[in-house]
XYZ file of N, CA and C in Angstrom:
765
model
N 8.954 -15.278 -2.192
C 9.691 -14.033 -2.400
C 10.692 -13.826 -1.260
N 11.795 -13.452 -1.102
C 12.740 -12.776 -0.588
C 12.361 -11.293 0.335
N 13.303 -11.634 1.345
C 12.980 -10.092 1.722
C 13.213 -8.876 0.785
N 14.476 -8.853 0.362
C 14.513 -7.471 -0.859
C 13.811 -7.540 -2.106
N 12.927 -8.837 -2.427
C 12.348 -8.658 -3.584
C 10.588 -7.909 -3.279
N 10.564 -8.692 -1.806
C 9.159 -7.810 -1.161
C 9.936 -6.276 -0.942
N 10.708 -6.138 -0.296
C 10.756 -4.352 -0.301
C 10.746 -4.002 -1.045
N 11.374 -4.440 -2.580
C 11.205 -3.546 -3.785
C 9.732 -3.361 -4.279
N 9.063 -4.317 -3.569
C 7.641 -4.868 -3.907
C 6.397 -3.810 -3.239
N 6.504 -3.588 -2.156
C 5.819 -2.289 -1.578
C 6.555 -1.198 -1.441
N 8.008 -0.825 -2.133
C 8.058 0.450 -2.667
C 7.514 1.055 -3.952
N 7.461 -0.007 -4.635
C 6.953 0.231 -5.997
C 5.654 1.041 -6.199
N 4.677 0.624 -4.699
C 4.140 1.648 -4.878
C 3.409 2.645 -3.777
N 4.541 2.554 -2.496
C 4.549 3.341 -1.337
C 5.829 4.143 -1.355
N 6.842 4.276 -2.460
C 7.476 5.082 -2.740
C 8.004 5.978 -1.619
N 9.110 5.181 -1.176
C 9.242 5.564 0.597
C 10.201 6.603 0.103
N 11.292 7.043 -1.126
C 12.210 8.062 -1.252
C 11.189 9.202 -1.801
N 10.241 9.593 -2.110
C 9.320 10.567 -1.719
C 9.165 11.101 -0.147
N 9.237 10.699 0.639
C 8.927 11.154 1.918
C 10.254 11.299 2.874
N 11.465 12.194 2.349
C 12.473 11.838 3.081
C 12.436 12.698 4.591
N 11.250 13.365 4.300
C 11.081 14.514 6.102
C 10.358 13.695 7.333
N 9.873 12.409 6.310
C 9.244 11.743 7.633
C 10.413 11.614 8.809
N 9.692 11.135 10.116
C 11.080 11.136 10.706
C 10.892 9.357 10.967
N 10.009 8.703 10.433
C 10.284 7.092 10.423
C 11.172 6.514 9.723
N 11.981 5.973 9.872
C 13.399 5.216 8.708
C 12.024 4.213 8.402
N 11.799 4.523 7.122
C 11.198 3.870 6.067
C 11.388 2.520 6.024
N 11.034 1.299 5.509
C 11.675 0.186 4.635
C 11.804 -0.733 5.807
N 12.839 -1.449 5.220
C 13.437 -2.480 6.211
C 13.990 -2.255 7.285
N 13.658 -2.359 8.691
C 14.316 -1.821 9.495
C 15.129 -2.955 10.289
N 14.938 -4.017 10.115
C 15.517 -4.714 10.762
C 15.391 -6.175 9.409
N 16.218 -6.336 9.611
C 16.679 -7.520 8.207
C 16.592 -8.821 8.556
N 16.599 -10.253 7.912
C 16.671 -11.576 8.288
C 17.587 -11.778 7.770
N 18.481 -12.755 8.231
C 19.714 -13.532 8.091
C 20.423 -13.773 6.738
N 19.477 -14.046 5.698
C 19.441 -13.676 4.339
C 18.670 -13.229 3.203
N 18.363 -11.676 3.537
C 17.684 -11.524 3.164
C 17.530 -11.267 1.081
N 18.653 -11.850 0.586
C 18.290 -12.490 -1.007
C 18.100 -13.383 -1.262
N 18.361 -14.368 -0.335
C 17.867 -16.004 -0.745
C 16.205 -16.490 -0.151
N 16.152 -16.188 1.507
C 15.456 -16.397 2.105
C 13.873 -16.663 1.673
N 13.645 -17.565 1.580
C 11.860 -17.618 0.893
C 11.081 -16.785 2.095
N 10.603 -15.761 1.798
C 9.463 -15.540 2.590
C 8.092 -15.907 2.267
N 7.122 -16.587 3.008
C 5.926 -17.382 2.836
C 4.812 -17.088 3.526
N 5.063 -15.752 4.637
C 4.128 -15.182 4.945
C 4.311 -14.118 6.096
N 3.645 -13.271 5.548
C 3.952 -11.611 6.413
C 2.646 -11.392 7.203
N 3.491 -11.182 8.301
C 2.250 -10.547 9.417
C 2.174 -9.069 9.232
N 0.766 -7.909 8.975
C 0.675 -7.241 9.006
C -0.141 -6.348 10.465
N 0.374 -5.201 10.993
C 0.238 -4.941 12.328
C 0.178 -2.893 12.055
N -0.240 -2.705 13.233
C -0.314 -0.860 13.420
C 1.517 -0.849 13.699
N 1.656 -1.630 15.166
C 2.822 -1.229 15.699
C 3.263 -2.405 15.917
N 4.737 -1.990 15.565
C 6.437 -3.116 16.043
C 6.176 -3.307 18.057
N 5.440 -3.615 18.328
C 5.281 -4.026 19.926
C 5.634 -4.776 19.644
N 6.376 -5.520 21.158
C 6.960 -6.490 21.564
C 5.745 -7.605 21.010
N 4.193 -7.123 21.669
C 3.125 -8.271 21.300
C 3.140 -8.636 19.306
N 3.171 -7.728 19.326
C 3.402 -8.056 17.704
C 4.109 -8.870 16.949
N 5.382 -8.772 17.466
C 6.014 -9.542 17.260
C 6.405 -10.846 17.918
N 5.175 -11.160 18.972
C 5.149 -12.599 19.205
C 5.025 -12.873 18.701
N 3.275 -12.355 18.413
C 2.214 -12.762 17.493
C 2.487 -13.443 16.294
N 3.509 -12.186 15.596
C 4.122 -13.043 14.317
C 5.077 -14.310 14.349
N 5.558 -14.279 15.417
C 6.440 -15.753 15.395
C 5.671 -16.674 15.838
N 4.730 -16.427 16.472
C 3.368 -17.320 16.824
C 2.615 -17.802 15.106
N 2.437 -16.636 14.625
C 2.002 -17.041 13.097
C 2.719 -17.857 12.474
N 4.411 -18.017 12.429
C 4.949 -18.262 11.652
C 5.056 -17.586 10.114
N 4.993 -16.646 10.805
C 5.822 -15.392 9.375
C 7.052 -15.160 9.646
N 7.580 -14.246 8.333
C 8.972 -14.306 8.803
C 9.477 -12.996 8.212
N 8.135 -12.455 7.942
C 8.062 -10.411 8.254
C 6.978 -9.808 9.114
N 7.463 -8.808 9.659
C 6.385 -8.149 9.873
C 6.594 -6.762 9.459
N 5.301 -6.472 8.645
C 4.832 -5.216 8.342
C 3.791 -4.491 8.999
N 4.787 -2.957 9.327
C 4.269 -2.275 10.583
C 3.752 -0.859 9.811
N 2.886 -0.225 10.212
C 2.813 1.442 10.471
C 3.789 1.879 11.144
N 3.924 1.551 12.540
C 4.910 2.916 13.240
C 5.983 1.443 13.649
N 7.413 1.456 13.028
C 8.411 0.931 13.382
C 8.947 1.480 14.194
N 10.596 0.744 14.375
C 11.012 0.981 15.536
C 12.328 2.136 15.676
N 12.437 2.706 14.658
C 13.511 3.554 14.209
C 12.464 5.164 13.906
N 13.145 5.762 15.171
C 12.434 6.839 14.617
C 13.632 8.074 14.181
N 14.260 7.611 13.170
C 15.277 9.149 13.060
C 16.502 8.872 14.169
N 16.687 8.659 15.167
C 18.052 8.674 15.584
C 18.285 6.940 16.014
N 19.731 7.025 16.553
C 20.146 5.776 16.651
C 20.013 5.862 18.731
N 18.734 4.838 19.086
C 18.568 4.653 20.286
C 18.993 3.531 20.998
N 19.927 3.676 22.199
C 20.570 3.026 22.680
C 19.577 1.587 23.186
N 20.169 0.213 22.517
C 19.277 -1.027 22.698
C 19.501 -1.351 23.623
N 18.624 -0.592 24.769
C 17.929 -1.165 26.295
C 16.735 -1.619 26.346
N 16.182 -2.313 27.414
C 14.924 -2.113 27.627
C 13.962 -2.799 26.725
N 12.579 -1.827 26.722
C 12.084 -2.408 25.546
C 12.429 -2.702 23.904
N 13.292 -1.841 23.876
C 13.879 -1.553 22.426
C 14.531 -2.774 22.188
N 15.975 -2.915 23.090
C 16.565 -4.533 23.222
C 15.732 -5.493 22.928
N 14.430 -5.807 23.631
C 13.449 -7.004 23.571
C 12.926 -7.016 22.334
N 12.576 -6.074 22.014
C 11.958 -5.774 20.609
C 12.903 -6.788 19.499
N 13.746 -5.380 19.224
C 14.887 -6.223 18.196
C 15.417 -7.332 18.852
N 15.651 -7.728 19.819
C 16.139 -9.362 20.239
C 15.383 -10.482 19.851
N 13.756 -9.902 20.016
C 13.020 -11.467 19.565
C 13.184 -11.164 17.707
N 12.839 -10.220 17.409
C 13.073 -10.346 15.749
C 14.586 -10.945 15.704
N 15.702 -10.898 15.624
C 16.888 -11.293 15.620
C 16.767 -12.713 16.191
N 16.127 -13.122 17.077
C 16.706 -14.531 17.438
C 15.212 -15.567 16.992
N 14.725 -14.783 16.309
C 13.582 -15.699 15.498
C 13.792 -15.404 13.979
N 14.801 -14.981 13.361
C 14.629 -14.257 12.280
C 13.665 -13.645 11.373
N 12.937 -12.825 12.377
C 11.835 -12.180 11.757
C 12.356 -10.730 11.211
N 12.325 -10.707 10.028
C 12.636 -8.824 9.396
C 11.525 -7.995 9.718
N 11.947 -6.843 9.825
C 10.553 -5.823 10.045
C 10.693 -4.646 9.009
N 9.860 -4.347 8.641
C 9.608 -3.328 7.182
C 8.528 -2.692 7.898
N 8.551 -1.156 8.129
C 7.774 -0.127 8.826
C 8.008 1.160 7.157
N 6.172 1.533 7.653
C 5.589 2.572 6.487
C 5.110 3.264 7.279
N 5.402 4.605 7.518
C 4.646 5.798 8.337
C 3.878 6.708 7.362
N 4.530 7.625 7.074
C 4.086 8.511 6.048
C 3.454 8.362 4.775
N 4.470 7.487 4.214
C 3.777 6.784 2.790
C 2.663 5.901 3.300
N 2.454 5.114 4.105
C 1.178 4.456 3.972
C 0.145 5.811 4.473
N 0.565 6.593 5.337
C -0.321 7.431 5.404
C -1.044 8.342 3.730
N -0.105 8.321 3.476
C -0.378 9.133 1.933
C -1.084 8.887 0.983
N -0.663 7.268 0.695
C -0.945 6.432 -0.166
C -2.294 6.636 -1.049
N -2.409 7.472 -2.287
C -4.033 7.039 -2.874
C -4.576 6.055 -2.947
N -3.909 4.547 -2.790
C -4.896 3.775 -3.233
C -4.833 2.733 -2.062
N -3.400 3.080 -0.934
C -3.412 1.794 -0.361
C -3.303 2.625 1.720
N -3.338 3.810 1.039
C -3.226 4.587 2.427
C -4.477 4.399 3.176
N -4.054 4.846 4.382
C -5.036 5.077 5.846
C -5.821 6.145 5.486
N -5.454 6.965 4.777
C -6.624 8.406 4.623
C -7.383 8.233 3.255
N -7.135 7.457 2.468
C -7.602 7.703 1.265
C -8.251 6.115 1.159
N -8.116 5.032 1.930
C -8.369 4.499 2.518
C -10.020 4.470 2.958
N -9.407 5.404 4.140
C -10.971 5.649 4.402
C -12.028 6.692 3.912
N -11.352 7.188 2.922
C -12.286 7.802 2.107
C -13.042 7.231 1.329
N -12.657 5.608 0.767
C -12.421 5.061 0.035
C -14.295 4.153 0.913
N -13.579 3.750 1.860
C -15.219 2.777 2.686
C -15.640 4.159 2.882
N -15.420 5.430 2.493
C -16.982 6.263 3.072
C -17.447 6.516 1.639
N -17.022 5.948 0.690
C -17.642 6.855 -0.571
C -17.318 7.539 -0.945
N -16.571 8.449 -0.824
C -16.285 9.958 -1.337
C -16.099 10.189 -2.106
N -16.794 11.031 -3.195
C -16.348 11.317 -4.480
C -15.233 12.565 -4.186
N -14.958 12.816 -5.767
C -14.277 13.902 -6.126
C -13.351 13.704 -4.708
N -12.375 12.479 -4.417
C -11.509 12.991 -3.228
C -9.871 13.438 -4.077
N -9.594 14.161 -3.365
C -8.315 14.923 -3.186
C -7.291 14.611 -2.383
N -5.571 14.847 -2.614
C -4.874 15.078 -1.242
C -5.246 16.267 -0.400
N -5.159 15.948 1.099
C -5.086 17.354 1.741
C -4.512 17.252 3.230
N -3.640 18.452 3.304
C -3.473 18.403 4.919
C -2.198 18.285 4.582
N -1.442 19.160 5.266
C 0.366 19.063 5.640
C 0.949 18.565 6.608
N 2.218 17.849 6.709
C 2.829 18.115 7.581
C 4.435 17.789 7.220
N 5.290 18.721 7.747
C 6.296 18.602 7.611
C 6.649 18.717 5.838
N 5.874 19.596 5.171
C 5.960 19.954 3.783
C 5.445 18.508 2.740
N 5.121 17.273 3.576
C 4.352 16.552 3.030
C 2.866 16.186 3.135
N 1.915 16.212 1.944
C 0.906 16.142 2.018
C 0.266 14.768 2.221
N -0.687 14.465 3.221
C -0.639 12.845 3.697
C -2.331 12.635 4.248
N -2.984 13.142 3.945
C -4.553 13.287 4.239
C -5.432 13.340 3.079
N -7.101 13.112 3.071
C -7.722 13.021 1.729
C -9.029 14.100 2.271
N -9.440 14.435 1.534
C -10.646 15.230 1.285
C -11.369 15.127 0.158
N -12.920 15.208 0.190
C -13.785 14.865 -0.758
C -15.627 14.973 -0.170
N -16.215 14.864 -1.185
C -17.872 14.866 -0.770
C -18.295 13.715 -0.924
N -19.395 13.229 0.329
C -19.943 12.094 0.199
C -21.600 12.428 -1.172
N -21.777 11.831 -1.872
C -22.243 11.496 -2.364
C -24.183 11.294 -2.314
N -24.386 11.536 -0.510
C -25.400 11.422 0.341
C -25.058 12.177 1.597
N -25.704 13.264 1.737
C -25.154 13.872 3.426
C -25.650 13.105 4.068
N -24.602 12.729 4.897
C -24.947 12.417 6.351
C -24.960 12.910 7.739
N -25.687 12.525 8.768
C -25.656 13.090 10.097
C -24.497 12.488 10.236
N -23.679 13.034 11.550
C -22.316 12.465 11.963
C -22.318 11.199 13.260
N -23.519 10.591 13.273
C -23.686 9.478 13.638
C -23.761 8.370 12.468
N -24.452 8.689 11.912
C -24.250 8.344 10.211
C -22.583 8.001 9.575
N -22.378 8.744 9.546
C -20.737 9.015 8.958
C -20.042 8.191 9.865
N -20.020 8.427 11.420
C -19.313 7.281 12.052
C -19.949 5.667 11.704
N -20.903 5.548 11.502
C -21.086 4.174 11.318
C -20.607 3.419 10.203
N -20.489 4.350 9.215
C -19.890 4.032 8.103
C -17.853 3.488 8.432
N -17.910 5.217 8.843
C -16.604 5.086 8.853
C -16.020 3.873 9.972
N -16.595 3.498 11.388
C -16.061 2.578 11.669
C -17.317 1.274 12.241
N -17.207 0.494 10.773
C -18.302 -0.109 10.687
C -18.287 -1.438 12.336
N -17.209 -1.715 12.544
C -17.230 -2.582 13.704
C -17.146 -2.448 14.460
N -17.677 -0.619 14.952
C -17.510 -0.381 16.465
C -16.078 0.185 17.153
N -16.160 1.153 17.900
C -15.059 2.152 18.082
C -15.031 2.554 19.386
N -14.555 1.745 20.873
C -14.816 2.238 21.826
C -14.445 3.817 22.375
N -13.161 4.300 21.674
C -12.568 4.997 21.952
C -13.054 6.440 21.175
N -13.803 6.571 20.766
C -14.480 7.423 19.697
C -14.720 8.515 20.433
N -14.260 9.851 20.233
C -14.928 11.242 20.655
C -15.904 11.795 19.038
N -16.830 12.711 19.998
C -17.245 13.123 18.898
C -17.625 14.473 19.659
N -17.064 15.418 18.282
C -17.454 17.170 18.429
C -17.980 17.522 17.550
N -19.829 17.246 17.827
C -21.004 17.581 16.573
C -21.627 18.752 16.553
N -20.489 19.656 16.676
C -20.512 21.016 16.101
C -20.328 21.243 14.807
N -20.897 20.939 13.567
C -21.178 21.179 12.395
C -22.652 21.045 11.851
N -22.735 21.078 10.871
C -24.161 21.158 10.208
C -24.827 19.609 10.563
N -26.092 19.819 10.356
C -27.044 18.785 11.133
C -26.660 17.154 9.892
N -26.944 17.490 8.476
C -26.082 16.819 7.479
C -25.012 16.860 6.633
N -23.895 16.414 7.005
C -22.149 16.589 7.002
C -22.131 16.011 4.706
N -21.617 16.717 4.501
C -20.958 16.472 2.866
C -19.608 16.392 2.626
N -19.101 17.064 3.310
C -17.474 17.732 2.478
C -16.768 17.335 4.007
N -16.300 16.118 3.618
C -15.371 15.330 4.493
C -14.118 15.602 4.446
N -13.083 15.968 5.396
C -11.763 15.436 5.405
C -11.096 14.711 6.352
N -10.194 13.909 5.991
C -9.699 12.662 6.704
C -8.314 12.826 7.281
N -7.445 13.213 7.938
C -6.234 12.525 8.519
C -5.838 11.652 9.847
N -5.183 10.638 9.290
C -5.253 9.312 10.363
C -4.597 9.610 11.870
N -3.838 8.929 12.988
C -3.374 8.999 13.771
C -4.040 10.699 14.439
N -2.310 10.818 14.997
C -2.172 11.890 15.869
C -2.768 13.109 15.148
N -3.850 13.521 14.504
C -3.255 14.860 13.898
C -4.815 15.663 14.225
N -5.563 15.873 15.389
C -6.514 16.640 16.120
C -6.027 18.115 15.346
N -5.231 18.274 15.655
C -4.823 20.105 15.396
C -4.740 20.403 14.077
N -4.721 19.437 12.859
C -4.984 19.660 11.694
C -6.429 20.308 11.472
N -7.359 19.928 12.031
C -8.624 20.338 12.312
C -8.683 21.947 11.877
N -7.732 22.841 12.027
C -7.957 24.018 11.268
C -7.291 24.262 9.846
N -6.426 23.180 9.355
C -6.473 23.071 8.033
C -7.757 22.234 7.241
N -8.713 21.783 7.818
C -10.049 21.086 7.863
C -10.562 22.404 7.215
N -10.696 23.426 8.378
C -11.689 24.493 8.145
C -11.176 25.064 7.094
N -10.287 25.487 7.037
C -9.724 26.380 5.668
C -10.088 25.952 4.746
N -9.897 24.032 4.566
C -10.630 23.836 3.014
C -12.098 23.692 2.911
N -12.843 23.891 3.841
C -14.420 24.141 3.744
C -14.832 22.634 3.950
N -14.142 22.022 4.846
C -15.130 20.726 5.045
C -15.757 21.027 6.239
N -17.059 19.734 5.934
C -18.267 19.604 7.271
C -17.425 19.240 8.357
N -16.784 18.446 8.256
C -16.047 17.500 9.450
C -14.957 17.117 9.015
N -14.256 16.744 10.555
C -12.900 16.088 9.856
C -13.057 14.798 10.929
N -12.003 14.147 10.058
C -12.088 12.607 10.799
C -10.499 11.926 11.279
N -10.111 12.147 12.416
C -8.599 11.691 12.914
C -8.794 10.881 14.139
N -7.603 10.339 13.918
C -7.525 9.364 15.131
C -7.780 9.931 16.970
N -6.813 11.275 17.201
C -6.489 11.967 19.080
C -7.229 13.221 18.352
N -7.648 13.523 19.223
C -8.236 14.987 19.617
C -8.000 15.916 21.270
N -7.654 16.874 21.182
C -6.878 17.377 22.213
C -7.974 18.645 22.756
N -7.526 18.615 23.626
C -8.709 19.716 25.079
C -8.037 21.405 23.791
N -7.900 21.185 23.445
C -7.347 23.016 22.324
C -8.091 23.021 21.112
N -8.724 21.582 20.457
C -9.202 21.686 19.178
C -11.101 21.611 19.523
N -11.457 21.478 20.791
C -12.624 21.509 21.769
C -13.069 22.975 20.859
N -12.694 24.448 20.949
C -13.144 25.246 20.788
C -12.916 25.892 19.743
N -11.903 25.457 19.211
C -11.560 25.628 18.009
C -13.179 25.297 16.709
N -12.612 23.849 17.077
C -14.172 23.093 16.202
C -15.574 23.663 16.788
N -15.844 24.302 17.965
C -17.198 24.720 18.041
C -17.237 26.120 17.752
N -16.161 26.860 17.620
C -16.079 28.380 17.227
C -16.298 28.378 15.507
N -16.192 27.485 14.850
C -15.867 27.341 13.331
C -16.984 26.202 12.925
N -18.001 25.941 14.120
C -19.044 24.968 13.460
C -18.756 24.257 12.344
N -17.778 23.208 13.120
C -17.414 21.550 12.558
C -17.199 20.260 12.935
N -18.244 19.338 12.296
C -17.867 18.165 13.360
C -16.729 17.671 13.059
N -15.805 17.137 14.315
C -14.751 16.691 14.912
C -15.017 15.058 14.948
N -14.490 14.023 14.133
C -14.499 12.872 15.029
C -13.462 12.543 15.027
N -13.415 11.598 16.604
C -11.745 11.203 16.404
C -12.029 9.608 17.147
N -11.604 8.724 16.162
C -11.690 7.425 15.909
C -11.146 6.723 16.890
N -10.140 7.533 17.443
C -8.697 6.329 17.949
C -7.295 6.520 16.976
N -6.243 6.573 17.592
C -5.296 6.549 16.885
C -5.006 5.576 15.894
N -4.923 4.032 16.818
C -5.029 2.802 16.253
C -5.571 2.829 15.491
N -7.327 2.634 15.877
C -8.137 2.526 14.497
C -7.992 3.050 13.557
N -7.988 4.520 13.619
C -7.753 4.838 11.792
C -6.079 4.385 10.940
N -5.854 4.373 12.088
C -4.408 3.266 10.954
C -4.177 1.771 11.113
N -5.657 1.132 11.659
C -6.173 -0.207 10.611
C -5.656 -0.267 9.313
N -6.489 0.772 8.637
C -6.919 0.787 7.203
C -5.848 0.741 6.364
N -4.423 0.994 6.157
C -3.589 1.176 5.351
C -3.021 -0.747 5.276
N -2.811 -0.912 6.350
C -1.969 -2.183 6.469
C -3.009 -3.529 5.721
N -4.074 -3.657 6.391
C -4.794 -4.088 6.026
C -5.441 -4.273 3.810
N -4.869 -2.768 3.971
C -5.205 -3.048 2.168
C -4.192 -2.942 1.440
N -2.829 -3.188 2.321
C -1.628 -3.651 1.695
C -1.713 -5.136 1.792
N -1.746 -5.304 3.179
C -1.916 -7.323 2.792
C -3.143 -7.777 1.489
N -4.041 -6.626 1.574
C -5.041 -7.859 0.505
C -3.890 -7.557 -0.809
N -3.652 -6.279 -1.685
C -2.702 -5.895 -2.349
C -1.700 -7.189 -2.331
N -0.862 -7.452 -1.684
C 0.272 -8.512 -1.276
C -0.395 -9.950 -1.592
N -1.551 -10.152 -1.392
C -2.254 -11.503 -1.614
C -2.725 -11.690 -2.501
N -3.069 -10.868 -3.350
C -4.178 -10.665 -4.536
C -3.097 -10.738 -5.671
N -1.526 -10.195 -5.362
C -0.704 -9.982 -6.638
C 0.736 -11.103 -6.171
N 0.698 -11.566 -5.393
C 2.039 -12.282 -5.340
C 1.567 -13.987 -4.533
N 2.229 -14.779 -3.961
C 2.098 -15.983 -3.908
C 2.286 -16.046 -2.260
N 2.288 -15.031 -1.818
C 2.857 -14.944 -0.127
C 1.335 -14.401 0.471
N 1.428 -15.666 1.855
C 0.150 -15.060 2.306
C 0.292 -14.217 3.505
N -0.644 -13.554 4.035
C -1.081 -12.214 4.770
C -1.664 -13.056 6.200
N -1.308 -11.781 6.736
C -2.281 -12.629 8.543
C -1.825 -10.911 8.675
N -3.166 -10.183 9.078
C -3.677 -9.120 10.224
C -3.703 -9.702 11.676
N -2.488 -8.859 12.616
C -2.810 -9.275 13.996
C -2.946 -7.986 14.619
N -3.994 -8.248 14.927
C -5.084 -6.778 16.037
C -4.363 -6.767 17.341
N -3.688 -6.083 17.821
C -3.647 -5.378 19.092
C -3.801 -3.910 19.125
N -5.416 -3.938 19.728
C -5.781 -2.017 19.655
C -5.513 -1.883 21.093
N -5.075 -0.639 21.150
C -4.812 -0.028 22.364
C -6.068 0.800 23.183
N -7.065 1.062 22.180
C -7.853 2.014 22.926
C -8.229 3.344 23.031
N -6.546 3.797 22.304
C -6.630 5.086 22.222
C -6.229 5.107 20.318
């Protein structure tokens, strides 16, 4: 496949002109040399457009990489620095980069939140959670209450160094809601819809009392980690339906 025949290929159903408030430039952000002829034969999938990332992938021998948080955020930033290095090794390796923020966040079937609703079980899940007038989070009941040691094991079955936990909610958690990355302070759109807990990547010294005034557990995964999950079930998606193969390259940060 081609680079524009893969972008048409995960818009089809990450539908990036739905989300025009994100402030990530969607899609292709950086192009290969030709990108209608060009065979592409294998895409590295990643959280973030880091410089390591994009060794990695020219180390793989791919000749995309597909990111969560690209390198275009809304304005045009002067190419110094890291930014220069960035786009210089994609450009002088011809690697294209295609970044999904929002829409993979969104995604029912291939997103980070619905996602992980998805390895916890959850029935009856829903969209939920705003931002920026788009809705990009899931909510739903597990099926079996669990304690919120419980629920984390599920939710991050291989271990989570970076993990806070605020087990201020009921002793067995049901009515889950999920949003990935940065979004701790959503935590009181959590409470409003009557869930046990919510589950996000950062949690901040302000949502501390918030969540114990409103008896709810708080976990917060890691930023990284909870936006594993989207990329990851786009490459199987990408492997399972087309002829181009997938490589996940892990660089977690910790936080």
């Amino acid at each position: 496949m081609t680079l524009n025949e893969l972008s048409s290929f995960f818009n089809s159903f990450l539908k990036n002109e739905e989300y025009d408030r994100d402030i990530s430039l969607n899609g292709v952000q950086v192009q290969n040399s030709a990108p209608d002829t060009k065979e592409i034969k294998k895409v590295a999938f990643a959280v973030d457009a880091c410089l390591e990332t994009i060794k990695r992938t020219i180390q793989a021998d791919a000749q995309l990489l597909f990111t969560h948080h690209g390198i275009f955020w809304g304005s045009c930033d002067t190419i110094t620095g890291s930014h220069y290095n960035r786009i210089a090794a994609l450009i002088q390796n011809d690697v294209a980069l295609y970044a999904s923020h929002i829409p993979l966040d969104a995604n029912n079937l291939y997103g980070n939140n619905f996602g992980m609703a998805s390895r916890l079980g959850l029935k009856d899940t829903q969209p939920f959670g705003t931002w920026r007038g788009m809705t990009l989070g899931a909510i739903g009941n597990l099926e079996k209450p669990l304690t919120a040691d419980e629920l984390i094991a599920k939710a991050f079955p291989h271990g989570n160094h970076s993990l806070h936990l605020l087990p201020f909610g009921k002793e067995k958690l049901s009515r889950i809601a999920i949003i990935s990355g940065g979004a701790g302070e959503d935590v009181e759109q959590a409470i409003e819809a009557g869930a046990d807990a919510f589950i996000t990547g950062e949690v901040g010294h302000e949502q501390y009392h918030v969540a114990e005034e409103n008896g709810i557990t708080l976990i917060a995964g890691g930023h990284y980690e909870t936006e594993t999950v989207g990329v990851q079930l786009v490459k199987a998606k990408l492997e399972a339906e087309t002829d181009v193969e997938g490589v996940f390259i892990d660089v977690p940060t910790g936080l």
